[in-house]
Amino acid sequence: MRMYDIIDKKKRGGTLTKEEIEFFVQGYVDGSIPDYQASALMMAIWYEGMNKEETTNLTLAMASSGDMIDLSEIPGVKVDKHSTGGIGDKTTLIIGPILASLGAKVVKMSGRGLGATGGTIDKLDSIPGFSSERTDDEFIRQVMEIGLVDAAQSGNLVPADKKMYALRDVTATVDSIPLIASSIMSKKLASGADVIVLDVKCGTGAFMKDYESAKLLADTMTDIGRMSGRKVYAFITDMNEPLGRTVGNSLEVLEAVEVLRGNGEERLTELCMELSKCLLIMSDVMGCGDYRNEGLRDKAEKMIQEAIVSGAALTKFREFVKAQGGDDSFVDDPLKLKQPLYSFDVRARESGYLASCDASEVGNVSCILGAGRITKEDKIDSSAGIRIYKKIGDHVEAGERIATLYTDKEDILDEAAKRFLDAYQLSQNNIINRPVIYNL
């Protein structure tokens, strides 16, 4: 078998066999296939696409290219949630404790942020003492003891994806649905969960800008999961403005705590409720049921609301933080978290309704403030970020405060405030806001 023939076959629109795909993945990981041939194949895939079987075979080959976490020691069904990335997305910090407090086993491996999109591990790292590093034994033991773990991806988890993504990033092949789907799902399969709920973001703050592209990605990942023997459900959700009222690491942790207290912002709470209901219904807590069953949805909602009202979900969050070495006292005393040196109120230039938002630009502003990375080597300021008081559809008066910026870098505040205001468009007419979930 020759890599030249595989490239030529795909270039001409042919369907690659399982053996040909495995030959490519194994050869690229072990170095016998050079970058220039790998990039040629990925460009051919970009042009010609892949069918369901090809995409699934690529995903499975990538998943098995490194460590595969064996969770068979943990009894019952293991659940996981994955978001394709957005601005202010702290749903993992909320959903995990809710589900674990109700008896579900939540196995989560999260990543760090790069650019406008924040990373769950960066948010958790803002908690004093918290460690995202777990050995396989620690990972399994923590799930068995408290029902919830969220760890950084291990160094040898899906090495094929690390190499392929780095190459795609510099060869203009990032925006290929089969390559995006296999990248995401290979990590999910290697992490070992039985049930996976996908939150596919759509809008100005997401990689997929329009519903049709988001739907295609969601369908592709769902097909991969089902063909790989996993239960998968995908939501397509709005990312045309930041999710919730905060962007930035410690700010988002504190907002997650407020949701667990029952005081969350409406759209964020709605999304967390639906994602939690879906995972709970599909788990063995509710008999591995069908999320589309209205009766099960009503029952799950009551269970989740009780977990929040009773304080069980917040108690589980504290257990989770302590289990990974963190100091949970910040829940009662937010000043235990790092505090910014400077704050700056952003005020509206004129009166009107907030009509639209470039959410990616809001994410870029948070990076300028210090909350995100431009390069992998950049250090994050856990206290930097944005607190947002007005959402799309709200009316604002000229001079009214619409956000507060937090940073340790005083010299960038004027630029950051200008860019934040420029990210929003005002209208003199009220608008109908988009739903937070498009495919309910």
XYZ file of C-alpha atoms in Angstrom:
440
model
C 0.000 0.000 0.000
C 1.346 3.431 -0.980
C 0.359 6.839 0.362
C 0.619 8.215 -3.199
C -2.194 5.896 -4.330
C -4.409 6.853 -1.374
C -3.994 10.575 -2.161
C -4.707 9.985 -5.843
C -7.800 7.906 -5.079
C -9.347 10.542 -2.831
C -8.355 13.357 -5.197
C -10.449 11.655 -7.877
C -13.463 11.303 -5.567
C -12.909 7.680 -4.569
C -13.986 6.100 -1.280
C -11.139 5.120 1.007
C -11.214 1.708 2.672
C -10.814 1.127 6.402
C -7.363 -0.328 5.730
C -6.257 2.676 3.674
C -7.400 5.104 6.377
C -5.662 3.113 9.129
C -2.480 2.969 7.013
C -2.506 6.764 6.733
C -3.197 7.468 10.419
C -0.660 4.968 11.720
C 1.989 6.103 9.248
C 1.484 9.780 10.001
C 1.714 9.223 13.755
C 4.866 7.079 13.537
C 6.517 9.493 11.098
C 6.747 7.192 8.079
C 4.286 9.437 6.185
C 5.633 12.996 5.831
C 3.703 16.232 6.376
C 3.522 17.027 2.669
C 1.668 13.798 1.878
C -0.643 14.161 4.894
C -1.490 17.729 3.884
C -2.171 16.594 0.304
C -4.646 13.982 1.528
C -6.396 16.452 3.850
C -6.753 18.946 1.013
C -8.253 16.168 -1.145
C -10.684 15.413 1.706
C -11.510 19.129 1.919
C -12.463 19.122 -1.768
C -14.085 15.695 -2.103
C -15.459 15.073 1.386
C -15.982 11.697 3.049
C -19.036 9.471 3.418
C -20.305 8.243 6.812
C -18.240 5.055 6.776
C -15.028 6.864 5.827
C -15.517 9.516 8.485
C -16.265 6.902 11.147
C -13.248 4.811 10.156
C -11.038 7.912 10.283
C -12.401 8.751 13.737
C -11.810 5.233 15.079
C -8.277 5.115 13.662
C -7.480 8.482 15.261
C -9.030 7.435 18.606
C -6.893 4.294 18.747
C -3.670 6.107 17.770
C -2.761 6.624 21.443
C -4.111 5.951 24.926
C -7.701 4.719 25.215
C -9.233 5.160 28.663
C -10.834 1.938 29.907
C -13.798 2.834 32.130
C -15.185 -0.708 32.400
C -14.213 -0.772 36.081
C -16.879 1.893 36.719
C -20.308 0.234 36.934
C -23.192 1.589 34.915
C -23.482 4.134 32.129
C -20.882 6.899 31.849
C -21.977 10.244 30.356
C -20.144 13.168 28.772
C -21.038 16.533 27.244
C -19.044 18.324 24.551
C -19.375 21.870 23.265
C -17.851 22.945 19.964
C -16.734 26.155 21.690
C -18.149 29.595 22.302
C -17.851 32.807 24.279
C -18.800 32.652 27.953
C -19.663 28.946 27.778
C -19.460 27.644 31.350
C -22.103 24.915 30.987
C -19.734 22.070 31.931
C -19.195 23.620 35.377
C -22.962 23.550 35.950
C -24.141 20.363 34.276
C -21.573 18.037 35.839
C -22.502 18.734 39.487
C -26.241 18.629 38.727
C -26.016 15.208 37.098
C -23.604 13.749 39.666
C -25.869 14.914 42.508
C -28.659 12.845 40.910
C -26.554 9.697 40.619
C -25.177 9.946 37.080
C -21.514 9.159 36.398
C -19.966 12.112 34.594
C -16.605 11.496 32.885
C -15.206 14.663 31.364
C -11.924 15.543 29.726
C -11.679 19.225 28.883
C -9.224 21.448 27.077
C -7.635 24.844 27.449
C -8.640 27.892 25.447
C -6.825 29.429 22.509
C -7.960 32.710 20.987
C -11.474 34.005 21.593
C -12.904 30.683 22.780
C -12.352 29.937 26.457
C -11.331 26.552 27.869
C -12.992 24.760 30.779
C -9.637 23.778 32.308
C -8.552 27.437 32.367
C -11.733 28.307 34.243
C -11.180 25.540 36.800
C -7.538 26.548 37.188
C -8.716 29.915 38.547
C -9.813 28.064 41.717
C -6.940 28.083 44.269
C -5.310 24.668 44.499
C -7.418 23.004 41.808
C -5.543 20.381 39.784
C -6.775 19.248 36.385
C -4.138 16.511 36.178
C -5.516 13.038 36.943
C -3.865 9.673 36.403
C -6.109 6.988 34.929
C -6.483 5.401 38.377
C -7.342 8.760 39.976
C -9.782 9.512 37.165
C -11.657 6.242 37.686
C -11.566 6.375 41.498
C -12.986 9.911 41.573
C -15.927 8.960 39.370
C -16.661 5.964 41.583
C -16.441 8.060 44.760
C -18.294 11.273 43.828
C -19.696 10.616 40.344
C -17.809 13.438 38.606
C -14.356 14.173 37.241
C -13.080 16.841 34.836
C -9.451 16.424 33.833
C -7.086 17.835 31.248
C -6.523 15.599 28.255
C -3.567 13.263 28.762
C -0.448 13.809 26.703
C -0.913 10.659 24.611
C -4.659 10.892 24.051
C -5.318 10.856 20.290
C -1.832 11.914 19.096
C -3.097 11.650 15.520
C -5.455 14.556 16.153
C -2.695 16.722 17.635
C -0.526 16.216 14.547
C -3.366 16.511 12.055
C -4.875 19.628 13.607
C -1.531 21.430 13.679
C -1.114 20.652 9.980
C -4.695 21.629 9.102
C -4.171 24.935 10.874
C -1.406 25.937 8.453
C -2.790 24.371 5.250
C -6.268 25.983 5.172
C -8.075 22.680 5.806
C -9.533 23.398 9.245
C -13.034 24.013 7.873
C -13.720 20.497 6.590
C -16.750 18.816 8.188
C -15.273 15.267 8.124
C -12.004 16.521 9.618
C -13.734 18.654 12.271
C -16.088 15.806 13.227
C -13.334 13.181 13.423
C -11.169 15.532 15.483
C -13.909 16.063 18.076
C -15.321 12.561 18.166
C -11.958 10.764 18.262
C -11.256 12.437 21.617
C -14.753 11.601 22.880
C -14.390 7.922 21.913
C -10.907 7.693 23.436
C -12.262 9.159 26.690
C -14.561 6.183 27.134
C -18.068 7.614 27.728
C -21.119 5.542 26.756
C -23.459 8.527 26.285
C -22.373 11.762 24.618
C -24.433 14.926 24.295
C -23.096 17.453 21.797
C -23.644 21.202 22.037
C -22.952 22.473 18.515
C -22.632 26.256 18.600
C -23.900 28.399 15.740
C -23.453 32.132 15.141
C -20.959 34.987 15.273
C -19.089 33.517 18.247
C -18.900 29.982 16.862
C -16.853 28.199 14.237
C -20.072 27.341 12.410
C -21.636 30.686 11.489
C -24.913 29.444 9.982
C -27.501 26.843 10.953
C -26.989 24.667 7.869
C -23.268 24.179 8.587
C -23.938 23.521 12.264
C -26.640 20.969 11.369
C -24.292 19.158 8.985
C -21.582 18.971 11.649
C -24.082 17.815 14.298
C -25.469 15.095 12.008
C -21.970 13.920 11.060
C -20.836 13.616 14.681
C -24.079 11.900 15.673
C -23.610 9.358 12.878
C -20.031 8.696 13.989
C -21.113 8.107 17.564
C -23.926 5.742 16.662
C -21.790 3.793 14.183
C -19.189 3.463 16.956
C -21.685 1.998 19.415
C -22.306 5.132 21.510
C -25.573 6.881 22.340
C -25.332 10.419 20.982
C -27.691 13.395 20.873
C -26.809 16.785 19.395
C -28.230 20.230 20.169
C -27.646 23.221 17.891
C -27.416 26.295 20.087
C -27.101 30.023 19.653
C -23.737 31.758 19.912
C -24.649 35.184 18.519
C -23.848 36.753 21.880
C -21.874 35.580 24.930
C -23.601 32.893 26.958
C -24.679 34.232 30.343
C -23.393 37.498 31.774
C -19.657 36.862 32.135
C -16.637 36.178 29.958
C -13.412 35.285 31.728
C -12.212 32.483 33.930
C -12.936 33.258 37.598
C -15.946 35.368 36.569
C -17.458 32.371 34.791
C -16.784 30.065 37.745
C -18.674 32.470 40.002
C -21.534 32.683 37.506
C -21.711 28.881 37.417
C -22.084 28.913 41.206
C -24.979 31.369 40.875
C -26.756 29.046 38.435
C -26.294 26.159 40.896
C -27.864 28.412 43.540
C -30.869 28.968 41.274
C -29.956 32.559 40.383
C -28.697 32.080 36.833
C -29.227 34.246 33.777
C -32.236 33.040 31.790
C -30.643 31.789 28.565
C -27.699 30.136 30.300
C -30.053 28.408 32.741
C -32.336 27.222 29.935
C -29.451 25.684 28.012
C -28.009 23.960 31.096
C -31.449 22.613 31.942
C -31.964 21.035 28.505
C -28.442 19.569 28.283
C -28.821 18.148 31.801
C -32.258 16.701 31.024
C -30.937 14.973 27.927
C -27.945 13.424 29.700
C -30.032 12.385 32.698
C -32.694 10.694 30.562
C -30.087 8.862 28.449
C -28.183 7.716 31.565
C -29.084 4.676 33.657
C -30.503 7.006 36.335
C -33.643 7.172 34.183
C -33.318 3.823 32.458
C -31.378 4.985 29.370
C -34.528 6.524 27.938
C -35.350 8.621 24.883
C -34.892 12.379 25.324
C -37.769 13.012 22.912
C -40.217 11.433 25.386
C -42.149 14.390 26.834
C -43.045 12.571 30.038
C -39.395 11.755 30.741
C -38.405 15.359 30.031
C -40.942 16.628 32.586
C -39.741 14.113 35.188
C -36.077 14.974 34.556
C -36.781 18.698 34.864
C -38.395 18.202 38.269
C -35.420 16.143 39.445
C -32.961 18.796 38.291
C -34.908 21.644 39.861
C -35.015 19.741 43.163
C -31.245 19.175 43.024
C -30.759 22.939 42.705
C -33.404 24.029 45.231
C -32.231 21.514 47.846
C -28.607 22.601 47.460
C -27.517 19.097 46.407
C -26.036 20.316 43.111
C -23.972 23.043 44.794
C -22.819 20.565 47.459
C -21.660 18.235 44.675
C -19.779 21.127 43.065
C -17.936 21.656 46.362
C -17.127 17.929 46.558
C -15.786 18.025 43.010
C -13.562 21.036 43.710
C -12.163 19.469 46.892
C -11.625 16.084 45.212
C -9.287 17.774 42.725
C -7.378 19.716 45.377
C -9.270 23.012 45.164
C -10.306 25.349 47.961
C -14.115 25.445 47.871
C -14.368 28.323 50.358
C -14.501 30.766 47.428
C -18.133 29.666 46.945
C -18.994 31.648 50.090
C -16.232 34.244 49.762
C -15.493 35.203 46.121
C -12.618 37.413 47.315
C -10.654 34.176 47.799
C -10.220 34.217 44.023
C -7.612 36.483 42.423
C -8.899 40.055 42.124
C -8.123 42.376 39.174
C -6.159 45.581 39.667
C -8.435 47.665 37.444
C -12.080 47.812 36.407
C -13.719 50.025 33.808
C -17.408 50.611 33.090
C -18.398 50.580 29.415
C -21.300 52.942 28.701
C -23.598 53.174 25.698
C -22.789 55.884 23.152
C -26.462 56.396 22.275
C -29.926 55.136 23.132
C -31.568 52.186 21.410
C -32.082 48.439 21.459
C -29.128 46.063 21.328
C -29.846 44.439 17.990
C -26.823 42.239 17.255
C -23.417 41.263 18.561
C -20.157 40.026 17.102
C -19.579 37.510 19.883
C -16.128 36.527 18.602
C -15.018 40.151 18.981
C -16.254 40.145 22.582
C -14.076 37.078 23.059
C -11.162 38.926 21.488
C -11.685 41.779 23.948
C -11.479 39.310 26.820
C -8.159 38.092 25.384
C -6.838 41.659 25.273
C -7.795 42.035 28.930
C -5.759 38.924 29.748
C -8.475 36.253 30.010
C -7.339 34.243 26.973
C -4.353 33.188 24.914
C -3.284 34.446 21.530
C -0.473 31.849 21.424
C -0.189 28.613 23.412
C 2.646 30.124 25.458
C 0.628 33.094 26.745
C -0.164 33.209 30.461
C -3.767 33.745 31.508
C -4.901 36.278 34.104
C -7.668 34.380 35.891
C -9.267 37.596 37.192
C -9.498 39.312 33.788
C -12.729 39.397 31.855
C -16.065 41.080 31.233
C -19.301 41.334 33.189
C -22.225 42.081 30.868
C -25.377 43.827 32.107
C -27.342 44.148 28.874
C -28.282 41.411 26.402
C -29.536 41.446 22.821
C -33.077 42.807 22.801
C -32.553 45.036 25.851
C -33.064 48.804 25.606
C -30.175 51.030 26.689
C -29.992 54.759 27.327
C -27.073 56.885 26.215
C -24.476 56.800 28.982
C -25.970 53.729 30.632
C -23.518 51.072 31.849
C -23.683 47.953 29.686
C -20.564 46.110 30.855
C -17.570 46.242 33.187
C -14.083 45.260 32.054
C -11.569 43.729 34.482
C -7.810 43.536 33.948
C -4.367 44.058 35.426
C -3.348 46.063 32.329
C -4.557 49.641 32.722
C -3.080 50.830 29.422
C -5.384 48.657 27.276
C -8.703 49.654 28.852
C -9.598 52.403 26.366
C -8.927 50.176 23.356
C -10.800 47.269 24.931
C -13.835 49.443 25.728
C -13.952 50.810 22.176
C -13.739 47.339 20.647
C -16.431 46.042 22.996
C -18.828 48.827 21.969
C -17.998 48.324 18.298
C -18.990 44.646 18.647
C -22.637 45.649 19.201
C -25.132 47.203 16.812
C -28.051 49.306 18.045
C -31.498 49.705 16.526
C -34.334 52.109 17.232
C -36.796 49.244 16.854
C -37.263 46.375 19.273
C -36.137 43.013 17.929
C -37.215 39.417 18.422
C -34.309 37.578 19.982
C -33.175 34.173 18.747
C -33.921 31.049 20.803
C -30.962 29.681 22.750
C -31.617 26.190 21.307
C -32.566 25.926 17.638
C -33.568 22.271 17.349
C -35.808 21.609 20.363
